[in-house]
Amino acid sequence: MADIVGHRKSGLIAIALLAANLAAAVVLVRSARAALGETADSVRVDRSALHGELAASSHRDFTIQRISTPAGIVVNEYVSGAGTVFAVSWRGPRPPDLSKLLGSYFAEYRDAAAKPNPQRRHLRIQTEHVVVESGGHMGDLWGRAYVPSLLPSGVSVEEIK
Amino acid sequence: VKLAGAAMVLIFIAALCAGCGGGGGGGGGNTACSAPAMGTGNVQPIAVNLGPVGNYVNGVFTSVKVCIPGTSKCRTVDDVLVDTGSYGLRILNSQLKLALPHQTDKGGNPVGECAFFVDFFTWGPVDTADVQIAGEIAPDVPVQVIGASGFPSPPSDCTSVGTPAFDTLAALGAKGILGIGVFAQDCGTTCESTGPANPGLYYSCPSSGCTGVTAEAAQNQVQNPVPLFPSDNNGVIVHLPAVGASGSSTACGSLLFGIGTSSNNSLGNATVLTADDFGNFTTIFKGISYSQSFIDSGSNALFFLDSATSGIRGCANAPGFYCPSSSLRLKAQNMGANSASRTTAFGIANADQLFSTGNAAFNNLGGTNPGAFDWGLPFFFGRKVFVAIDGQSTPGGPGPYWAY
């Protein structure tokens, strides 16, 4: 199964290919449940995929589920009182697997990020459904993503750190 | 170093340009420094212009000579971005046109790297080269060749971050990136480890396809070439002239090697701001501390905070940039881990108006960056910025630090 540091391609023989396809299918099913816009349950899926430690902290209008990986990547998932992940943030020596963390919003982000960007070394992507911002420099990269329509009332964007 | 007569003339012209650029002001249009020639000694000409694609606002470029190790088979590549926000030399294969030897891992397979920048990643083999900049020569330097033909495609661990692979001149806007920030290599000890503690930048890449993360010793990682110079190797100085409020079509300056190693690179009265383990310091703005701040010549604006926090409105045409109705004079305090601090004034003008000038060099271009200050290229105009490398001793104490 895929993980953040060691996705291994299978060998050449047919059985190995079949096994790889099955594994990929399992990952796809899990991705469909993962993170942004999904339920708090998906945080555990992300924790497992990232091989991370999980810690929770409660705030007035939301809970932060923090995943810390052995590679020094920290991911925060912001969960509303209704149990929906409305934002994620990250910081580390490299970006985490955003195809998992952004879930169904990933393709929208990836397509927008591929377009020419007059900002060099900062990224601010605003699509129809999601906002993704990232900054930093080599070895210390951070970012945040949120779904404006899912922000609980009373929560400001500045609280997503 | 043998120099042909023509090259000598070019250097003479570049030196003239560097001397006359200090006054700043409107568009100079001096083509003599649009493609800086190779310098001499520890002084390398650099130039701010729109770059080889003609669309790079606030990019600063220079030339780098790359040779097959121990031979005279070399290529001088111009339009290489000078980047204090990264570590190591990366050059587009399409511009290098030189078959450098691949570095191999313990299994004898070529090593590939995905190097993550904020807005893209670069993918390609780690090759070995002799690297010359001005009169300084670093032998056997691990460098990255971007977009190498015939090399396996990037692993899914690289593409799953969502940013694009920049492997063409059109995408990169430069022919390469010269990473000369405060660290000696682009990853450090974590990439030496095996298992989940390795962040996964280096891969074992037989021709059939990359098979997984490889533990990469620090000295084999892509290296900032400066510490590998025989002398003038403890850091660099980036020196650019001042520019006027509406920018300039070009700005010509110098990249000096060494800090306090020669008569031309003394620290003087610059304030030393010691960097933390990530290469960051603290910027204090309107009474609030932002501890993930840094200086980055590869960032093309002063990227800081957001409209809600800074009170500066965004642009109608240039998303992510600031567009105040009239130009702002602001100040912030930069404080190092050594508690030394320096108050710094900066200006922010309307980015839509700046872009409409068609100029390349702006000292007052600003944009958003929630939670931090990224002191990009605008910060460098009219300053000498000292970059001391981690673990190196200097008259201002050991690196890593920034000083200005």
XYZ file of C-alpha atoms in Angstrom:
565
model
C 0.000 0.000 0.000
C 1.114 3.494 -0.669
C 2.706 5.520 2.062
C 4.334 8.900 2.167
C 7.915 7.772 1.953
C 8.020 4.486 0.180
C 5.516 3.744 -2.540
C 7.061 0.761 -4.232
C 6.299 -0.298 -7.736
C 5.567 -3.952 -8.169
C 7.560 -6.265 -10.359
C 6.956 -7.377 -13.868
C 5.047 -10.606 -13.507
C 1.315 -10.603 -13.916
C 0.470 -11.704 -10.400
C 2.509 -8.879 -8.939
C 0.746 -6.415 -11.231
C -2.615 -7.796 -10.164
C -1.642 -7.449 -6.514
C -0.544 -3.874 -7.126
C -3.813 -3.048 -8.813
C -5.748 -4.519 -5.929
C -3.675 -2.504 -3.472
C -4.275 0.628 -5.528
C -7.988 -0.076 -5.499
C -7.933 -0.306 -1.696
C -6.094 3.033 -1.539
C -8.646 4.597 -3.882
C -11.529 3.445 -1.711
C -9.805 4.916 1.308
C -8.977 8.143 -0.546
C -12.632 8.619 -1.247
C -13.166 8.894 2.502
C -10.084 10.902 3.318
C -9.851 14.243 4.998
C -10.992 17.590 3.671
C -14.755 17.784 3.438
C -15.172 14.338 4.970
C -15.934 13.106 8.462
C -13.619 13.107 11.469
C -13.207 9.337 10.979
C -11.033 10.085 7.972
C -8.378 11.606 10.241
C -7.497 8.102 11.440
C -7.084 6.971 7.833
C -4.683 9.860 7.248
C -2.809 9.109 10.479
C -2.296 5.548 9.329
C -1.232 6.587 5.827
C 1.246 9.107 7.258
C 2.571 6.690 9.943
C 1.953 9.529 12.363
C 1.135 10.106 16.014
C -2.253 11.661 16.717
C -3.069 14.359 19.288
C -6.273 16.359 19.642
C -6.848 19.847 21.020
C -10.228 21.485 21.564
C -10.999 25.046 20.600
C -14.178 27.072 20.951
C -15.707 26.189 17.590
C -13.634 23.231 16.421
C -11.205 20.470 17.304
C -7.715 20.173 15.840
C -6.505 16.640 15.168
C -2.736 16.865 14.885
C -0.755 14.150 13.086
C 3.033 14.199 13.608
C 5.098 11.919 11.384
C 8.551 10.416 12.063
C 9.825 12.420 9.061
C 8.993 15.697 10.806
C 5.810 16.544 8.928
C 2.968 17.943 11.026
C -0.582 17.900 9.681
C -3.487 19.633 11.426
C -7.030 18.657 10.530
C -9.723 21.086 11.638
C -12.945 19.313 12.596
C -16.193 21.201 13.125
C -18.672 20.484 15.920
C -20.727 18.622 13.339
C -17.771 16.311 12.719
C -16.651 17.585 9.299
C -13.054 18.301 8.339
C -13.339 21.888 7.046
C -9.626 22.730 6.826
C -6.178 21.139 6.911
C -2.747 22.659 7.395
C 0.741 21.221 7.208
C 4.415 22.023 7.767
C 7.511 19.953 7.196
C 10.665 19.223 5.212
C 8.447 18.363 2.260
C 4.727 18.619 1.578
C 2.545 15.689 2.672
C 0.475 13.568 0.286
C -2.154 16.152 -0.592
C -3.931 13.704 -2.880
C -5.036 12.057 0.373
C -5.401 15.124 2.602
C -7.436 17.135 0.094
C -9.528 14.136 -0.927
C -12.133 15.068 -3.503
C -10.730 18.613 -3.755
C -7.266 17.464 -4.838
C -7.900 17.374 -8.599
C -9.284 20.913 -8.523
C -6.188 22.094 -6.651
C -3.716 20.222 -8.857
C -5.250 21.547 -12.072
C -5.206 25.136 -10.794
C -1.626 24.831 -9.473
C -0.456 23.733 -12.931
C -1.417 27.089 -14.450
C 1.208 29.860 -14.760
C 1.560 31.678 -11.452
C 3.067 35.180 -11.302
C 3.827 34.560 -7.622
C 7.211 32.855 -7.402
C 7.651 30.825 -4.180
C 4.204 31.515 -2.854
C 1.038 29.825 -3.935
C -2.514 31.006 -3.494
C -5.064 28.874 -5.285
C -8.724 29.741 -5.126
C -11.009 27.456 -7.089
C -14.764 27.215 -7.103
C -14.741 25.107 -3.928
C -11.404 25.271 -2.136
C -8.631 27.697 -1.138
C -5.061 26.410 -0.875
C -2.169 28.609 0.243
C 1.429 27.542 0.691
C 4.731 29.189 1.486
C 8.125 28.649 3.061
C 11.358 27.596 1.437
C 13.320 24.450 0.694
C 13.314 22.163 3.738
C 10.584 24.099 5.539
C 7.377 24.132 3.553
C 3.941 24.860 4.900
C 0.432 25.405 3.726
C -3.252 25.320 4.491
C -6.405 24.383 2.633
C -9.981 25.120 3.514
C -13.432 24.854 2.051
C -15.077 28.267 2.552
C -18.595 26.804 2.412
C -17.745 24.407 5.273
C -16.241 26.996 7.673
C -18.332 26.884 10.865
C -19.974 30.211 11.660
C -17.761 32.279 13.945
C -14.534 30.713 12.682
C -12.209 33.044 10.791
C -9.641 31.943 8.229
C -6.884 33.409 10.466
C -7.532 30.593 12.964
C -6.300 28.011 10.435
C -2.568 27.886 11.090
C 41.566 30.746 -15.177
C 42.229 31.590 -18.780
C 40.014 34.251 -20.227
C 39.490 35.031 -23.865
C 39.701 38.674 -24.848
C 35.993 38.885 -25.633
C 35.078 37.538 -22.224
C 37.385 40.097 -20.629
C 35.544 42.893 -22.434
C 32.201 41.504 -21.256
C 33.418 41.422 -17.670
C 34.660 44.986 -18.045
C 31.241 46.092 -19.288
C 29.511 44.186 -16.486
C 31.782 45.839 -13.944
C 30.935 49.246 -15.393
C 27.249 48.418 -15.148
C 27.590 47.274 -11.537
C 29.268 50.547 -10.762
C 26.653 52.730 -12.416
C 23.561 50.941 -11.146
C 23.689 52.264 -7.597
C 21.684 55.396 -8.289
C 18.525 53.497 -9.117
C 15.705 55.247 -10.903
C 13.708 54.388 -13.962
C 14.259 51.793 -16.639
C 17.888 51.453 -17.533
C 17.570 48.952 -20.357
C 21.241 48.122 -20.132
C 21.596 44.932 -22.115
C 25.214 44.507 -21.040
C 24.099 42.901 -17.801
C 21.062 40.996 -19.046
C 23.245 37.907 -19.422
C 26.037 38.289 -16.903
C 29.408 36.997 -17.949
C 31.583 34.897 -15.694
C 33.278 37.007 -13.055
C 36.756 36.760 -11.586
C 38.125 36.108 -8.129
C 35.247 36.022 -5.662
C 32.992 38.459 -7.565
C 30.267 37.198 -9.876
C 28.020 39.593 -11.832
C 24.273 39.082 -11.337
C 21.360 40.771 -13.067
C 17.677 41.295 -12.408
C 15.694 41.111 -15.621
C 12.695 39.284 -17.068
C 14.741 36.131 -17.573
C 15.185 33.865 -20.613
C 11.431 33.472 -21.143
C 10.762 37.171 -20.639
C 8.082 36.808 -17.969
C 10.029 36.585 -14.694
C 9.363 39.634 -12.546
C 12.001 40.110 -9.836
C 14.224 37.220 -10.825
C 17.976 37.598 -10.339
C 20.178 35.604 -12.693
C 23.797 34.642 -13.197
C 26.054 32.267 -15.148
C 27.482 28.983 -13.900
C 30.179 26.911 -15.580
C 29.599 23.164 -15.281
C 32.226 20.570 -16.279
C 32.440 16.804 -16.449
C 34.616 16.150 -13.364
C 38.333 16.349 -14.010
C 37.931 17.274 -17.673
C 37.771 20.399 -19.801
C 34.394 19.339 -21.198
C 32.343 22.209 -19.884
C 29.255 24.271 -20.519
C 28.600 27.775 -19.229
C 24.897 28.169 -18.564
C 23.535 31.691 -18.187
C 20.132 32.780 -16.857
C 20.484 30.615 -13.751
C 18.340 31.902 -10.881
C 20.279 33.039 -7.790
C 18.269 31.594 -4.903
C 18.999 32.121 -1.200
C 15.870 30.072 -0.401
C 17.261 26.734 -1.597
C 20.424 24.679 -1.461
C 22.238 23.190 -4.428
C 22.660 23.641 -8.156
C 19.903 22.380 -10.470
C 20.081 22.830 -14.233
C 17.655 21.975 -17.008
C 19.007 19.129 -19.127
C 17.815 20.952 -22.244
C 20.150 23.853 -21.413
C 23.078 21.867 -20.053
C 23.670 19.636 -23.079
C 26.502 17.916 -21.251
C 26.526 14.237 -20.268
C 27.458 14.373 -16.597
C 28.008 11.081 -14.756
C 25.078 9.821 -12.678
C 25.607 9.296 -8.995
C 24.752 5.714 -8.029
C 23.474 4.186 -4.806
C 24.772 1.102 -2.994
C 22.938 -1.131 -5.462
C 24.621 0.592 -8.404
C 21.426 2.312 -9.531
C 21.242 5.994 -10.470
C 19.884 8.279 -7.749
C 16.938 10.512 -8.625
C 15.617 13.390 -6.581
C 12.390 15.267 -6.252
C 13.242 18.657 -4.800
C 10.244 20.517 -3.449
C 9.818 24.231 -3.907
C 6.658 26.011 -2.809
C 5.066 26.248 -6.229
C 6.627 23.292 -8.099
C 9.074 20.450 -7.764
C 12.098 19.516 -9.832
C 12.766 15.919 -10.793
C 15.862 14.331 -12.256
C 19.074 12.439 -11.555
C 21.760 13.495 -9.123
C 24.857 13.924 -11.279
C 28.405 14.934 -10.415
C 30.098 18.031 -11.844
C 32.930 20.464 -11.325
C 31.214 23.807 -10.757
C 32.826 27.164 -11.416
C 31.393 30.573 -10.529
C 33.668 33.598 -10.992
C 37.149 32.344 -10.070
C 35.851 29.840 -7.518
C 35.871 26.165 -8.489
C 34.145 23.385 -6.518
C 35.136 19.860 -7.618
C 32.874 16.805 -7.748
C 29.662 18.549 -6.704
C 26.405 16.574 -6.591
C 23.976 18.588 -8.743
C 20.489 17.884 -10.053
C 19.819 17.638 -13.770
C 16.174 18.533 -14.344
C 14.173 16.823 -17.059
C 16.950 14.448 -18.083
C 15.969 12.479 -21.174
C 15.592 8.742 -20.681
C 15.437 9.012 -16.908
C 12.471 7.307 -15.182
C 9.419 9.424 -14.395
C 8.940 10.817 -10.861
C 7.476 8.452 -8.252
C 3.902 8.982 -7.045
C 5.304 10.224 -3.715
C 6.482 13.292 -5.641
C 3.448 13.855 -7.831
C 0.966 13.346 -4.957
C 1.792 16.780 -3.512
C -0.151 18.335 -6.398
C 2.325 20.981 -7.529
C 3.634 20.588 -11.087
C 7.053 19.277 -12.088
C 8.913 22.197 -13.651
C 11.122 20.558 -16.264
C 11.048 23.005 -19.162
C 12.449 26.471 -19.753
C 8.915 27.784 -20.238
C 7.797 26.481 -16.842
C 10.891 27.335 -14.818
C 11.474 30.752 -16.394
C 15.196 30.155 -15.799
C 17.783 27.723 -17.126
C 18.561 26.481 -13.646
C 18.548 27.342 -9.959
C 21.671 28.146 -7.944
C 20.690 27.447 -4.323
C 23.098 29.364 -2.072
C 21.080 29.682 1.141
C 22.187 29.065 4.711
C 22.526 25.272 4.495
C 25.193 23.119 2.826
C 22.851 20.521 1.333
C 19.212 20.263 0.417
C 17.991 17.768 3.008
C 20.493 16.929 5.756
C 20.519 14.058 8.212
C 16.878 13.005 7.858
C 17.516 11.878 4.273
C 20.333 9.661 5.565
C 17.879 7.516 7.514
C 15.976 4.440 6.435
C 12.278 3.846 7.063
C 9.527 6.359 7.809
C 11.898 8.967 9.321
C 13.189 9.659 5.817
C 11.083 12.428 4.215
C 11.578 10.855 0.798
C 13.494 13.144 -1.532
C 16.043 10.678 -2.970
C 15.076 7.574 -4.926
C 16.831 4.542 -6.335
C 16.172 4.686 -10.069
C 17.142 1.765 -12.312
C 16.178 2.347 -15.938
C 13.062 0.199 -15.454
C 11.679 2.781 -13.020
C 12.400 4.169 -9.575
C 11.904 1.540 -6.894
C 11.734 3.516 -3.660
C 13.373 5.937 -1.264
C 17.121 5.529 -0.903
C 19.081 6.599 2.175
C 21.355 9.379 0.942
C 24.462 10.403 2.888
C 24.631 14.142 3.484
C 27.759 14.581 1.381
C 26.064 12.823 -1.552
C 22.981 15.038 -1.439
C 22.703 17.955 -3.862
C 25.157 20.478 -2.431
C 25.309 24.206 -2.074
C 28.581 24.610 -4.020
C 29.920 27.456 -1.871
C 31.242 25.354 1.077
C 33.072 23.200 -1.497
C 35.138 26.110 -2.817
C 38.760 25.930 -1.577
C 38.440 29.457 -0.158
C 35.775 32.173 0.240
C 33.549 29.287 1.273
C 31.747 30.358 4.459
C 28.915 32.267 2.830
C 27.915 34.792 0.200
C 26.896 38.411 -0.174
C 24.107 39.385 -2.547
C 24.509 43.022 -3.529
C 21.957 44.797 -5.709
C 21.575 48.504 -6.442
C 18.584 50.564 -5.350
C 15.719 50.937 -7.832
C 13.084 53.654 -8.091
C 9.452 53.544 -7.017
C 8.162 52.430 -10.420
C 10.869 49.814 -10.830
C 13.557 49.303 -13.404
C 13.889 47.202 -16.554
C 17.134 45.799 -15.209
C 19.364 45.988 -12.169
C 22.980 44.827 -12.167
C 24.764 43.714 -9.052
C 27.235 41.252 -7.626
C 27.348 37.945 -5.865
C 30.432 37.904 -3.634
C 31.803 34.704 -2.137
C 33.085 34.570 1.414
C 32.380 36.696 4.474
C 35.434 38.416 5.920
C 37.772 36.304 3.813
C 38.991 39.082 1.546
C 39.234 42.861 1.347
C 35.936 43.088 -0.551
C 33.621 41.001 1.645
C 33.901 42.286 5.198
C 30.823 42.184 7.395
C 31.202 45.864 8.335
C 28.418 47.095 10.583
C 25.808 44.639 9.335
C 23.518 43.172 12.002
C 23.847 39.400 12.370
C 20.488 37.613 12.685
C 21.157 33.996 13.640
C 18.850 31.551 11.891
C 17.071 28.664 13.604
C 17.279 24.981 12.567
C 14.982 25.710 9.612
C 16.844 28.810 8.398
C 14.242 31.172 9.844
C 14.162 34.197 12.162
C 11.404 36.251 13.738
C 9.763 39.268 12.143
C 7.817 41.542 14.478
C 5.133 43.585 12.720
C 2.593 45.781 14.509
C 3.503 44.113 17.800
C 3.013 40.519 16.656
C 5.895 38.045 16.211
C 6.090 35.788 13.163
C 8.755 33.166 13.855
C 8.803 31.461 10.440
C 10.280 34.408 8.561
C 13.229 34.317 6.183
C 15.076 36.107 3.376
C 14.721 34.583 -0.096
C 16.085 36.043 -3.323
C 14.050 33.409 -5.193
C 10.757 34.830 -3.940
C 9.704 37.580 -6.297
C 7.831 39.751 -3.794
C 7.667 40.619 -0.125
C 5.174 37.922 0.803
C 3.628 38.560 4.202
C 0.401 37.951 6.119
C -2.945 38.438 4.406
C -5.306 41.323 3.746
C -7.275 40.749 6.951
C -4.124 40.885 9.089
C -2.066 43.464 7.195
C -4.976 45.726 6.333
C -3.712 46.000 2.737
C -6.179 45.227 -0.001
C -5.572 42.585 -2.639
C -5.363 43.193 -6.387
C -8.093 43.116 -9.002
C -5.845 41.662 -11.702
C -2.946 39.961 -9.906
C -4.312 37.469 -7.395
C -2.218 37.012 -4.267
C -0.480 40.373 -4.606
C -1.173 43.578 -2.664
C -2.724 46.614 -4.341
C -2.976 49.539 -1.909
C -4.695 52.614 -3.374
C -1.571 54.635 -2.586
C 1.934 53.428 -1.855
C 2.603 52.466 1.755
C 5.694 52.957 3.896
C 5.849 50.243 6.561
C 8.374 48.957 9.022
C 9.066 45.717 10.795
C 11.703 44.423 13.164
C 13.722 41.352 12.265
C 15.117 39.436 15.231
C 17.537 36.501 15.133
C 17.800 33.525 17.452
C 20.733 35.485 18.981
C 18.188 38.186 20.008
C 19.922 40.756 17.805
C 17.378 42.780 15.888
C 17.156 45.338 13.171
C 14.271 47.610 12.254
C 13.604 47.508 8.536
C 11.562 49.923 6.453
C 9.824 48.670 3.347
C 7.388 49.989 0.791
C 4.364 48.377 -0.792
C 2.981 49.777 -4.047
C 0.011 48.756 -6.180
C 1.096 45.506 -7.887
C -1.353 45.895 -10.784
C 0.233 49.277 -11.555
C 3.773 47.926 -11.144
C 3.106 45.028 -13.529
C 1.662 47.435 -16.111
C 5.050 49.194 -16.393
C 6.619 46.102 -17.971
C 9.628 46.548 -15.699
C 11.485 43.624 -14.149
C 12.926 44.934 -10.886
C 10.671 46.252 -8.109
C 11.556 47.028 -4.496
C 7.936 47.509 -3.451
C 6.077 44.469 -4.785
C 4.102 42.718 -2.056
C 1.843 39.713 -1.739
C 0.152 37.497 0.794
C 1.764 34.763 2.893
C -0.390 33.966 5.936
C 1.490 33.702 9.222
C 4.970 34.695 8.076
C 7.233 37.197 6.336
C 9.080 36.009 3.239
C 11.551 38.819 2.514
C 11.832 38.246 -1.205
C 13.907 39.982 -3.858
C 12.468 43.485 -3.209
C 14.305 43.374 0.132
C 17.689 43.035 -1.619
C 17.650 46.289 -3.620
C 20.022 48.906 -2.217
C 21.491 46.415 0.272
C 24.282 43.982 0.872
C 22.673 40.829 2.248
C 25.073 38.384 3.954
C 24.216 34.675 3.941
C 26.408 32.646 6.345
C 26.281 28.892 5.860
C 25.492 26.412 8.629
C 28.597 25.216 10.465
C 30.974 27.707 8.837
C 32.928 30.180 10.947
C 32.872 33.872 10.056
C 33.935 37.134 11.745
C 30.255 37.472 12.797
C 30.192 34.053 14.472
C 29.216 30.675 13.038
C 26.478 30.218 10.429
C 23.652 29.844 9.842
C 22.825 33.520 9.870
C 21.559 36.365 7.769
C 23.120 39.805 8.113
C 22.416 43.207 6.605
